Amino acid sequence: MFLGEHLHTLDGKGRVILPARFRERLASGLVLTPSQDRCIDVWPLTGFERRVEELRALPRTDQRARTYLRVFLAGAHEEKPDAQGRVTLPPRLREYAGLDRDLTINGADERLEIWDRGTWEQYRERAEETFATLDGGLS
């Protein structure tokens, strides 16, 4: 499980250093995908493969499922961290997530999320209002 909030920066070559505590789990490779919340999801290869299997199980007759699978896979980019734990974020995904320099990398259970820091702070502020009214019973 990936946990926590980590502040990082994007370098001039579009690379980010992954949080040290997660590097070993991502050393063999990862997949970057667009997230529905305008950030970038970082999946370990096994987690990405599990997610694709879940999506394959959806009915092909469901247009929403087809659309989601298309956007998810078309935006996917496989990477392998370098010796310093850096990965290059493709220009298209950086543009999609509005990434400039200051980033927040969040643990999100089976994946990481890479956010523009200002966008994340605004999102978190709005989300904390909802969080305060929930007791864990979301159903």
N, CA and C atoms as an extended XYZ file, in Angstrom:
417
Properties=species:S:1:pos:R:3:atomname:S:1:resname:S:1:resid:I:1 pbc="F F F"
N         0.841       -1.174        0.000 N   MET     1
C         0.000        0.000        0.000 CA  MET     1
C         0.888        1.241        0.000 C   MET     1
N         0.553        2.200       -0.834 N   PHE     2
C         1.275        3.471       -0.886 CA  PHE     2
C         0.529        4.475       -0.013 C   PHE     2
N         1.267        5.154        0.869 N   LEU     3
C         0.681        6.111        1.804 CA  LEU     3
C         1.493        7.408        1.831 C   LEU     3
N         0.857        8.480        2.288 N   GLY     4
C         1.564        9.708        2.577 CA  GLY     4
C         1.528       10.743        1.472 C   GLY     4
N         1.961       11.949        1.862 N   GLU     5
C         2.037       13.099        0.968 CA  GLU     5
C         3.497       13.534        0.911 C   GLU     5
N         4.039       13.664       -0.297 N   HIS     6
C         5.458       13.934       -0.480 CA  HIS     6
C         5.637       15.101       -1.452 C   HIS     6
N         6.431       16.091       -1.061 N   LEU     7
C         6.675       17.269       -1.897 CA  LEU     7
C         7.921       17.040       -2.743 C   LEU     7
N         7.774       17.241       -4.053 N   HIS     8
C         8.876       17.045       -4.989 CA  HIS     8
C         8.831       18.142       -6.043 C   HIS     8
N         9.860       18.171       -6.899 N   THR     9
C         9.886       19.140       -7.992 CA  THR     9
C        10.191       18.429       -9.305 C   THR     9
N         9.726       19.042      -10.363 N   LEU    10
C         9.968       18.563      -11.722 CA  LEU    10
C        11.223       19.271      -12.216 C   LEU    10
N        12.173       18.518      -12.766 N   ASP    11
C        13.379       19.172      -13.262 CA  ASP    11
C        13.169       19.661      -14.697 C   ASP    11
N        14.162       20.320      -15.245 N   GLY    12
C        14.066       20.908      -16.576 CA  GLY    12
C        13.887       19.904      -17.696 C   GLY    12
N        14.175       18.637      -17.431 N   LYS    13
C        14.015       17.584      -18.438 CA  LYS    13
C        12.703       16.814      -18.269 C   LYS    13
N        11.817       17.315      -17.389 N   GLY    14
C        10.525       16.661      -17.190 CA  GLY    14
C        10.603       15.427      -16.313 C   GLY    14
N        11.635       15.360      -15.450 N   ARG    15
C        11.805       14.203      -14.567 CA  ARG    15
C        11.447       14.570      -13.133 C   ARG    15
N        11.015       13.556      -12.404 N   VAL    16
C        10.735       13.714      -10.981 CA  VAL    16
C        11.397       12.554      -10.249 C   VAL    16
N        11.911       12.842       -9.070 N   ILE    17
C        12.476       11.797       -8.227 CA  ILE    17
C        11.330       11.199       -7.412 C   ILE    17
N        11.185        9.903       -7.476 N   LEU    18
C        10.142        9.229       -6.710 CA  LEU    18
C        10.514        9.215       -5.229 C   LEU    18
N         9.521        9.256       -4.333 N   PRO    19
C         9.833        9.180       -2.903 CA  PRO    19
C        10.679        7.932       -2.601 C   PRO    19
N        11.714        8.113       -1.793 N   ALA    20
C        12.658        7.033       -1.499 CA  ALA    20
C        11.964        5.783       -0.961 C   ALA    20
N        10.957        5.956       -0.139 N   ARG    21
C        10.301        4.802        0.484 CA  ARG    21
C         9.569        3.907       -0.521 C   ARG    21
N         9.339        4.401       -1.754 N   PHE    22
C         8.607        3.614       -2.754 CA  PHE    22
C         9.494        3.083       -3.878 C   PHE    22
N        10.730        3.519       -3.916 N   ARG    23
C        11.586        3.193       -5.068 CA  ARG    23
C        11.795        1.700       -5.269 C   ARG    23
N        11.997        0.967       -4.198 N   GLU    24
C        12.242       -0.468       -4.345 CA  GLU    24
C        11.049       -1.162       -5.005 C   GLU    24
N         9.834       -0.792       -4.608 N   ARG    25
C         8.635       -1.412       -5.181 CA  ARG    25
C         8.411       -1.030       -6.637 C   ARG    25
N         8.993        0.071       -7.074 N   LEU    26
C         8.802        0.536       -8.449 CA  LEU    26
C        10.041        0.333       -9.320 C   LEU    26
N        11.105       -0.228       -8.749 N   ALA    27
C        12.381       -0.349       -9.454 CA  ALA    27
C        12.296       -1.184      -10.726 C   ALA    27
N        11.425       -2.197      -10.747 N   SER    28
C        11.348       -3.055      -11.931 CA  SER    28
C        10.511       -2.432      -13.045 C   SER    28
N         9.850       -1.351      -12.767 N   GLY    29
C         9.072       -0.652      -13.778 CA  GLY    29
C         7.739       -0.186      -13.242 C   GLY    29
N         7.144        0.733      -13.975 N   LEU    30
C         5.870        1.316      -13.580 CA  LEU    30
C         5.153        1.802      -14.830 C   LEU    30
N         3.891        2.134      -14.643 N   VAL    31
C         3.106        2.699      -15.738 CA  VAL    31
C         2.457        3.980      -15.243 C   VAL    31
N         2.627        5.041      -16.020 N   LEU    32
C         2.005        6.338      -15.747 CA  LEU    32
C         0.725        6.425      -16.566 C   LEU    32
N        -0.376        6.831      -15.936 N   THR    33
C        -1.644        6.968      -16.653 CA  THR    33
C        -2.342        8.257      -16.240 C   THR    33
N        -3.218        8.765      -17.117 N   PRO    34
C        -4.026        9.910      -16.696 CA  PRO    34
C        -5.023        9.459      -15.636 C   PRO    34
N        -5.251       10.301      -14.656 N   SER    35
C        -6.250       10.035      -13.621 CA  SER    35
C        -7.505       10.839      -13.943 C   SER    35
N        -8.623       10.401      -13.419 N   GLN    36
C        -9.866       11.134      -13.645 CA  GLN    36
C        -9.865       12.490      -12.950 C   GLN    36
N        -8.964       12.713      -12.000 N   ASP    37
C        -8.920       13.968      -11.251 CA  ASP    37
C        -7.849       14.930      -11.744 C   ASP    37
N        -7.401       14.759      -12.997 N   ARG    38
C        -6.411       15.632      -13.626 CA  ARG    38
C        -5.067       15.607      -12.898 C   ARG    38
N        -4.675       14.426      -12.496 N   CYS    39
C        -3.334       14.195      -11.993 CA  CYS    39
C        -2.803       12.980      -12.751 C   CYS    39
N        -1.613       12.519      -12.396 N   ILE    40
C        -1.043       11.344      -13.041 CA  ILE    40
C        -1.015       10.213      -12.025 C   ILE    40
N        -1.533        9.055      -12.412 N   ASP    41
C        -1.432        7.867      -11.575 CA  ASP    41
C        -0.147        7.133      -11.918 C   ASP    41
N         0.518        6.640      -10.898 N   VAL    42
C         1.742        5.853      -11.056 CA  VAL    42
C         1.451        4.456      -10.527 C   VAL    42
N         1.422        3.488      -11.423 N   TRP    43
C         1.078        2.105      -11.085 CA  TRP    43
C         2.320        1.225      -11.118 C   TRP    43
N         2.552        0.402      -10.099 N   PRO    44
C         3.537       -0.663      -10.264 CA  PRO    44
C         3.030       -1.569      -11.395 C   PRO    44
N         3.913       -2.243      -12.090 N   LEU    45
C         3.485       -3.065      -13.228 CA  LEU    45
C         2.386       -4.054      -12.844 C   LEU    45
N         2.527       -4.711      -11.709 N   THR    46
C         1.517       -5.710      -11.316 CA  THR    46
C         0.168       -5.056      -11.029 C   THR    46
N         0.179       -3.892      -10.406 N   GLY    47
C        -1.068       -3.179      -10.140 CA  GLY    47
C        -1.742       -2.725      -11.421 C   GLY    47
N        -0.932       -2.264      -12.384 N   PHE    48
C        -1.469       -1.843      -13.675 CA  PHE    48
C        -2.109       -3.036      -14.390 C   PHE    48
N        -1.426       -4.165      -14.382 N   GLU    49
C        -1.966       -5.364      -15.031 CA  GLU    49
C        -3.279       -5.796      -14.393 C   GLU    49
N        -3.365       -5.713      -13.061 N   ARG    50
C        -4.627       -6.034      -12.358 CA  ARG    50
C        -5.744       -5.090      -12.792 C   ARG    50
N        -5.419       -3.802      -12.879 N   ARG    51
C        -6.429       -2.811      -13.275 CA  ARG    51
C        -6.917       -3.068      -14.691 C   ARG    51
N        -6.021       -3.405      -15.598 N   VAL    52
C        -6.417       -3.695      -16.973 CA  VAL    52
C        -7.310       -4.939      -17.012 C   VAL    52
N        -6.993       -5.942      -16.227 N   GLU    53
C        -7.848       -7.144      -16.173 CA  GLU    53
C        -9.255       -6.788      -15.692 C   GLU    53
N        -9.357       -5.914      -14.685 N   GLU    54
C       -10.675       -5.462      -14.217 CA  GLU    54
C       -11.437       -4.775      -15.341 C   GLU    54
N       -10.736       -3.934      -16.092 N   LEU    55
C       -11.376       -3.199      -17.177 CA  LEU    55
C       -11.780       -4.126      -18.320 C   LEU    55
N       -10.983       -5.140      -18.572 N   ARG    56
C       -11.323       -6.108      -19.617 CA  ARG    56
C       -12.596       -6.881      -19.288 C   ARG    56
N       -12.883       -7.011      -18.000 N   ALA    57
C       -14.068       -7.749      -17.573 CA  ALA    57
C       -15.362       -6.956      -17.785 C   ALA    57
N       -15.244       -5.659      -18.037 N   LEU    58
C       -16.438       -4.845      -18.266 CA  LEU    58
C       -17.046       -5.200      -19.623 C   LEU    58
N       -18.358       -5.077      -19.751 N   PRO    59
C       -18.988       -5.425      -21.035 CA  PRO    59
C       -18.546       -4.490      -22.159 C   PRO    59
N       -18.147       -5.077      -23.264 N   ARG    60
C       -17.723       -4.285      -24.429 CA  ARG    60
C       -18.893       -3.518      -25.042 C   ARG    60
N       -20.085       -3.869      -24.683 N   THR    61
C       -21.263       -3.168      -25.204 CA  THR    61
C       -21.523       -1.863      -24.451 C   THR    61
N       -20.852       -1.661      -23.336 N   ASP    62
C       -21.019       -0.455      -22.532 CA  ASP    62
C       -20.087        0.634      -23.077 C   ASP    62
N       -20.662        1.652      -23.692 N   GLN    63
C       -19.858        2.712      -24.311 CA  GLN    63
C       -18.984        3.420      -23.289 C   GLN    63
N       -19.482        3.633      -22.077 N   ARG    64
C       -18.675        4.301      -21.051 CA  ARG    64
C       -17.434        3.473      -20.706 C   ARG    64
N       -17.598        2.168      -20.639 N   ALA    65
C       -16.464        1.288      -20.339 CA  ALA    65
C       -15.433        1.345      -21.470 C   ALA    65
N       -15.912        1.321      -22.716 N   ARG    66
C       -14.999        1.398      -23.857 CA  ARG    66
C       -14.244        2.729      -23.858 C   ARG    66
N       -14.958        3.805      -23.600 N   THR    67
C       -14.346        5.131      -23.576 CA  THR    67
C       -13.285        5.204      -22.485 C   THR    67
N       -13.608        4.735      -21.289 N   TYR    68
C       -12.654        4.770      -20.184 CA  TYR    68
C       -11.402        3.968      -20.542 C   TYR    68
N       -11.588        2.747      -21.056 N   LEU    69
C       -10.458        1.901      -21.394 CA  LEU    69
C        -9.581        2.553      -22.468 C   LEU    69
N       -10.207        3.165      -23.459 N   ARG    70
C        -9.435        3.834      -24.513 CA  ARG    70
C        -8.572        4.967      -23.970 C   ARG    70
N        -9.174        5.840      -23.185 N   VAL    71
C        -8.437        6.987      -22.651 CA  VAL    71
C        -7.353        6.510      -21.689 C   VAL    71
N        -7.686        5.548      -20.858 N   PHE    72
C        -6.744        5.009      -19.879 CA  PHE    72
C        -5.513        4.418      -20.575 C   PHE    72
N        -5.736        3.572      -21.568 N   LEU    73
C        -4.618        2.904      -22.248 CA  LEU    73
C        -3.884        3.823      -23.222 C   LEU    73
N        -4.603        4.707      -23.905 N   ALA    74
C        -3.954        5.617      -24.850 CA  ALA    74
C        -3.005        6.564      -24.120 C   ALA    74
N        -3.355        6.942      -22.905 N   GLY    75
C        -2.510        7.851      -22.134 CA  GLY    75
C        -1.430        7.162      -21.335 C   GLY    75
N        -1.415        5.833      -21.314 N   ALA    76
C        -0.457        5.084      -20.499 CA  ALA    76
C         0.953        5.169      -21.075 C   ALA    76
N         1.912        5.224      -20.170 N   HIS    77
C         3.326        5.320      -20.562 CA  HIS    77
C         4.145        4.482      -19.591 C   HIS    77
N         4.862        3.509      -20.119 N   GLU    78
C         5.692        2.647      -19.274 CA  GLU    78
C         7.046        3.305      -19.038 C   GLU    78
N         7.537        3.218      -17.824 N   GLU    79
C         8.816        3.816      -17.431 CA  GLU    79
C         9.552        2.872      -16.493 C   GLU    79
N        10.839        3.065      -16.416 N   LYS    80
C        11.660        2.373      -15.428 CA  LYS    80
C        12.522        3.437      -14.766 C   LYS    80
N        12.450        3.554      -13.435 N   PRO    81
C        13.246        4.579      -12.752 CA  PRO    81
C        14.741        4.382      -13.003 C   PRO    81
N        15.470        5.501      -13.096 N   ASP    82
C        16.917        5.415      -13.249 CA  ASP    82
C        17.554        5.150      -11.884 C   ASP    82
N        18.873        5.136      -11.829 N   ALA    83
C        19.594        4.799      -10.595 CA  ALA    83
C        19.301        5.771       -9.451 C   ALA    83
N        18.900        7.005       -9.773 N   GLN    84
C        18.564        7.998       -8.736 CA  GLN    84
C        17.077        7.974       -8.374 C   GLN    84
N        16.328        7.059       -8.965 N   GLY    85
C        14.897        6.977       -8.675 CA  GLY    85
C        14.066        7.976       -9.455 C   GLY    85
N        14.617        8.499      -10.553 N   ARG    86
C        13.891        9.481      -11.367 CA  ARG    86
C        13.137        8.788      -12.492 C   ARG    86
N        11.971        9.359      -12.818 N   VAL    87
C        11.230        8.941      -14.003 CA  VAL    87
C        10.888       10.190      -14.799 C   VAL    87
N        10.822       10.018      -16.114 N   THR    88
C        10.435       11.111      -16.994 CA  THR    88
C         8.926       11.082      -17.174 C   THR    88
N         8.301       12.224      -16.942 N   LEU    89
C         6.865       12.354      -17.159 CA  LEU    89
C         6.664       12.862      -18.581 C   LEU    89
N         5.977       12.104      -19.425 N   PRO    90
C         5.805       12.522      -20.820 CA  PRO    90
C         5.096       13.879      -20.917 C   PRO    90
N         5.460       14.684      -21.925 N   PRO    91
C         4.846       16.009      -22.080 CA  PRO    91
C         3.317       15.971      -22.088 C   PRO    91
N         2.738       14.997      -22.755 N   ARG    92
C         1.269       14.930      -22.838 CA  ARG    92
C         0.646       14.745      -21.457 C   ARG    92
N         1.217       13.898      -20.617 N   LEU    93
C         0.690       13.708      -19.268 CA  LEU    93
C         0.960       14.926      -18.387 C   LEU    93
N         2.130       15.563      -18.571 N   ARG    94
C         2.403       16.793      -17.800 CA  ARG    94
C         1.387       17.862      -18.148 C   ARG    94
N         1.077       17.991      -19.425 N   GLU    95
C         0.081       18.973      -19.862 CA  GLU    95
C        -1.301       18.624      -19.303 C   GLU    95
N        -1.679       17.366      -19.400 N   TYR    96
C        -2.988       16.907      -18.906 CA  TYR    96
C        -3.172       17.260      -17.426 C   TYR    96
N        -2.109       17.054      -16.630 N   ALA    97
C        -2.198       17.286      -15.186 CA  ALA    97
C        -1.814       18.703      -14.790 C   ALA    97
N        -1.450       19.541      -15.765 N   GLY    98
C        -1.078       20.923      -15.462 CA  GLY    98
C         0.173       21.027      -14.609 C   GLY    98
N         1.139       20.139      -14.842 N   LEU    99
C         2.352       20.131      -14.031 CA  LEU    99
C         3.343       21.147      -14.549 C   LEU    99
N         3.899       21.911      -13.610 N   ASP   100
C         4.897       22.908      -13.966 CA  ASP   100
C         6.202       22.579      -13.257 C   ASP   100
N         6.309       22.907      -11.995 N   ARG   101
C         7.555       22.647      -11.254 CA  ARG   101
C         7.296       21.969       -9.916 C   ARG   101
N         6.469       22.577       -9.087 N   ASP   102
C         6.224       22.061       -7.739 CA  ASP   102
C         5.143       20.995       -7.775 C   ASP   102
N         5.496       19.814       -7.269 N   LEU   103
C         4.600       18.663       -7.314 CA  LEU   103
C         4.329       18.125       -5.920 C   LEU   103
N         3.208       17.445       -5.795 N   THR   104
C         2.909       16.644       -4.619 CA  THR   104
C         2.657       15.232       -5.105 C   THR   104
N         3.348       14.281       -4.489 N   ILE   105
C         3.146       12.872       -4.815 CA  ILE   105
C         2.456       12.234       -3.623 C   ILE   105
N         1.273       11.699       -3.870 N   ASN   106
C         0.468       11.113       -2.808 CA  ASN   106
C         0.385        9.603       -2.940 C   ASN   106
N         0.451        8.940       -1.803 N   GLY   107
C         0.138        7.529       -1.781 CA  GLY   107
C        -1.366        7.380       -1.907 C   GLY   107
N        -1.810        6.474       -2.758 N   ALA   108
C        -3.246        6.279       -2.996 CA  ALA   108
C        -3.544        4.781       -3.079 C   ALA   108
N        -3.215        4.072       -2.000 N   ASP   109
C        -3.459        2.637       -1.894 CA  ASP   109
C        -2.535        1.859       -2.823 C   ASP   109
N        -3.041        1.373       -3.949 N   GLU   110
C        -2.217        0.526       -4.816 CA  GLU   110
C        -1.447        1.311       -5.875 C   GLU   110
N        -1.540        2.638       -5.812 N   ARG   111
C        -0.833        3.470       -6.781 CA  ARG   111
C        -0.419        4.776       -6.111 C   ARG   111
N         0.389        5.550       -6.822 N   LEU   112
C         0.735        6.908       -6.413 CA  LEU   112
C        -0.009        7.877       -7.317 C   LEU   112
N        -0.174        9.105       -6.851 N   GLU   113
C        -0.728       10.175       -7.676 CA  GLU   113
C         0.281       11.315       -7.701 C   GLU   113
N         0.507       11.881       -8.878 N   ILE   114
C         1.376       13.053       -9.013 CA  ILE   114
C         0.493       14.234       -9.376 C   ILE   114
N         0.494       15.244       -8.517 N   TRP   115
C        -0.332       16.440       -8.665 CA  TRP   115
C         0.542       17.682       -8.800 C   TRP   115
N         0.046       18.679       -9.512 N   ASP   116
C         0.582       20.022       -9.389 CA  ASP   116
C         0.306       20.431       -7.946 C   ASP   116
N         1.297       20.961       -7.253 N   ARG   117
C         1.143       21.226       -5.824 CA  ARG   117
C        -0.011       22.182       -5.521 C   ARG   117
N        -0.144       23.261       -6.286 N   GLY   118
C        -1.241       24.202       -6.046 CA  GLY   118
C        -2.598       23.577       -6.292 C   GLY   118
N        -2.704       22.781       -7.350 N   THR   119
C        -3.959       22.098       -7.652 CA  THR   119
C        -4.307       21.131       -6.532 C   THR   119
N        -3.296       20.378       -6.037 N   TRP   120
C        -3.543       19.438       -4.943 CA  TRP   120
C        -4.011       20.168       -3.688 C   TRP   120
N        -3.372       21.287       -3.368 N   GLU   121
C        -3.754       22.018       -2.156 CA  GLU   121
C        -5.195       22.508       -2.244 C   GLU   121
N        -5.598       22.991       -3.422 N   GLN   122
C        -6.993       23.418       -3.604 CA  GLN   122
C        -7.938       22.222       -3.488 C   GLN   122
N        -7.582       21.120       -4.127 N   TYR   123
C        -8.412       19.910       -4.075 CA  TYR   123
C        -8.537       19.411       -2.632 C   TYR   123
N        -7.400       19.333       -1.935 N   ARG   124
C        -7.412       18.840       -0.555 CA  ARG   124
C        -8.273       19.713        0.344 C   ARG   124
N        -8.203       21.029        0.153 N   GLU   125
C        -9.010       21.945        0.963 CA  GLU   125
C       -10.501       21.674        0.773 C   GLU   125
N       -10.918       21.516       -0.491 N   ARG   126
C       -12.331       21.198       -0.765 CA  ARG   126
C       -12.693       19.813       -0.220 C   ARG   126
N       -11.797       18.858       -0.403 N   ALA   127
C       -12.076       17.481        0.013 CA  ALA   127
C       -12.141       17.353        1.526 C   ALA   127
N       -11.372       18.146        2.244 N   GLU   128
C       -11.381       18.051        3.704 CA  GLU   128
C       -12.726       18.450        4.282 C   GLU   128
N       -13.459       19.328        3.607 N   GLU   129
C       -14.802       19.684        4.065 CA  GLU   129
C       -15.719       18.461        4.003 C   GLU   129
N       -15.629       17.701        2.916 N   THR   130
C       -16.417       16.485        2.776 CA  THR   130
C       -15.917       15.430        3.752 C   THR   130
N       -14.621       15.279        3.855 N   PHE   131
C       -14.013       14.291        4.746 CA  PHE   131
C       -14.501       14.472        6.183 C   PHE   131
N       -14.629       15.718        6.598 N   ALA   132
C       -15.056       16.009        7.966 CA  ALA   132
C       -16.468       15.541        8.271 C   ALA   132
N       -17.282       15.357        7.234 N   THR   133
C       -18.674       14.954        7.460 CA  THR   133
C       -18.901       13.467        7.293 C   THR   133
N       -17.867       12.742        6.904 N   LEU   134
C       -17.994       11.300        6.688 CA  LEU   134
C       -17.426       10.551        7.878 C   LEU   134
N       -17.991        9.396        8.166 N   ASP   135
C       -17.462        8.586        9.255 CA  ASP   135
C       -16.907        7.260        8.744 C   ASP   135
N       -16.679        7.147        7.464 N   GLY   136
C       -16.179        5.909        6.886 CA  GLY   136
C       -17.287        5.087        6.257 C   GLY   136
N       -18.529        5.405        6.564 N   GLY   137
C       -19.664        4.682        5.965 CA  GLY   137
C       -20.092        5.365        4.687 C   GLY   137
N       -19.441        5.081        3.601 N   LEU   138
C       -19.705        5.751        2.335 CA  LEU   138
C       -20.891        5.174        1.584 C   LEU   138
N       -21.402        4.050        2.002 N   SER   139
C       -22.508        3.445        1.231 CA  SER   139
C       -23.852        4.010        1.602 C   SER   139
